GROMACS .gro file of C-alpha atoms in nm:
model
   82
    1ASN     CA    1   0.376   2.151   0.005
    2PHE     CA    2   0.181   1.985  -0.264
    3TYR     CA    3   0.125   2.260  -0.463
    4HIS     CA    4   0.490   2.285  -0.540
    5CYS     CA    5   0.509   1.921  -0.639
    6GLU     CA    6   0.547   1.752  -0.986
    7LYS     CA    7   0.267   1.524  -1.099
    8ALA     CA    8   0.504   1.208  -1.062
    9GLU     CA    9   0.619   1.352  -0.676
   10LEU     CA   10   0.245   1.411  -0.597
   11THR     CA   11   0.155   1.073  -0.701
   12ASN     CA   12   0.439   0.908  -0.504
   13VAL     CA   13   0.327   1.133  -0.177
   14ALA     CA   14  -0.037   1.012  -0.223
   15ALA     CA   15   0.049   0.639  -0.279
   16GLN     CA   16   0.262   0.647   0.015
   17ASN     CA   17   0.013   0.841   0.257
   18TYR     CA   18  -0.327   0.735   0.130
   19ALA     CA   19  -0.262   0.396  -0.051
   20PRO     CA   20  -0.019   0.186   0.168
   21VAL     CA   21   0.077  -0.162   0.031
   22GLN     CA   22  -0.106  -0.440   0.201
   23VAL     CA   23   0.081  -0.762   0.232
   24ALA     CA   24  -0.032  -1.078   0.355
   25PHE     CA   25   0.266  -1.332   0.473
   26SER     CA   26   0.129  -1.690   0.517
   27GLY     CA   27   0.458  -1.875   0.617
   28ARG     CA   28   0.755  -1.967   0.400
   29GLY     CA   29   0.694  -2.154   0.089
   30LYS     CA   30   0.989  -2.371  -0.110
   31GLY     CA   31   1.079  -2.056  -0.359
   32GLU     CA   32   1.419  -1.878  -0.292
   33LEU     CA   33   1.276  -1.508  -0.261
   34SER     CA   34   1.339  -1.379   0.084
   35ALA     CA   35   1.100  -1.175   0.277
   36GLU     CA   36   1.317  -0.868   0.244
   37ASN     CA   37   1.339  -0.838  -0.121
   38SER     CA   38   1.070  -0.724  -0.379
   39ILE     CA   39   0.918  -0.938  -0.655
   40LEU     CA   40   0.948  -0.662  -0.912
   41SER     CA   41   1.070  -0.331  -0.888
   42THR     CA   42   1.151  -0.029  -1.127
   43ASP     CA   43   1.438   0.231  -1.146
   44ASN     CA   44   1.219   0.516  -1.253
   45LYS     CA   45   1.043   0.658  -0.936
   46LYS     CA   46   0.802   0.859  -1.161
   47VAL     CA   47   0.635   0.535  -1.332
   48HIS     CA   48   0.400   0.332  -1.083
   49ILE     CA   49   0.358  -0.067  -1.117
   50SER     CA   50  -0.008  -0.072  -1.088
   51ALA     CA   51  -0.086  -0.440  -1.152
   52ILE     CA   52   0.091  -0.756  -1.204
   53LYS     CA   53  -0.142  -1.065  -1.338
   54PRO     CA   54  -0.096  -1.380  -1.527
   55SER     CA   55  -0.156  -1.353  -1.929
   56GLU     CA   56  -0.498  -1.472  -2.064
   57ASP     CA   57  -0.345  -1.732  -2.258
   58GLY     CA   58  -0.150  -1.831  -1.919
   59LYS     CA   59   0.202  -1.823  -2.104
   60GLY     CA   60   0.327  -1.534  -1.932
   61ILE     CA   61   0.236  -1.224  -1.711
   62VAL     CA   62   0.130  -0.864  -1.801
   63ILE     CA   63   0.264  -0.594  -1.603
   64ARG     CA   64   0.070  -0.247  -1.582
   65MET     CA   65   0.257   0.091  -1.516
   66PHE     CA   66   0.100   0.415  -1.475
   67ASN     CA   67   0.301   0.726  -1.598
   68PRO     CA   68   0.142   1.049  -1.425
   69THR     CA   69   0.351   1.282  -1.597
   70ASP     CA   70   0.316   1.413  -1.934
   71ASP     CA   71   0.659   1.269  -2.064
   72LYS     CA   72   0.779   0.969  -2.182
   73GLN     CA   73   0.974   0.759  -1.966
   74ILE     CA   74   1.204   0.503  -1.982
   75VAL     CA   75   1.178   0.221  -1.748
   76ASN     CA   76   1.389  -0.099  -1.630
   77LEU     CA   77   1.204  -0.377  -1.457
   78ASN     CA   78   1.432  -0.558  -1.202
   79PHE     CA   79   1.293  -0.896  -1.095
   80GLY     CA   80   1.401  -1.037  -0.745
   81PHE     CA   81   1.434  -1.392  -0.874
   82HIS     CA   82   1.671  -1.570  -1.130
   0.00000   0.00000   0.00000
């Protein structure tokens, strides 16, 4: 029942049902990341990764996250590569 969900849970349900992840797979590259792993994940299900993009200066990456709750959240990022 949507009416009894916390904000973060409701966002998770909406993301799963209304905005499924679209993946394009065009063949195997030379990298070591397996097709079954995620390139980036978090350990906090209340926080959503909303964008990953190159930095404007080209020297790094920008990771945008969305916290639908009113509380501060602690997030550890787990990269699927070494």
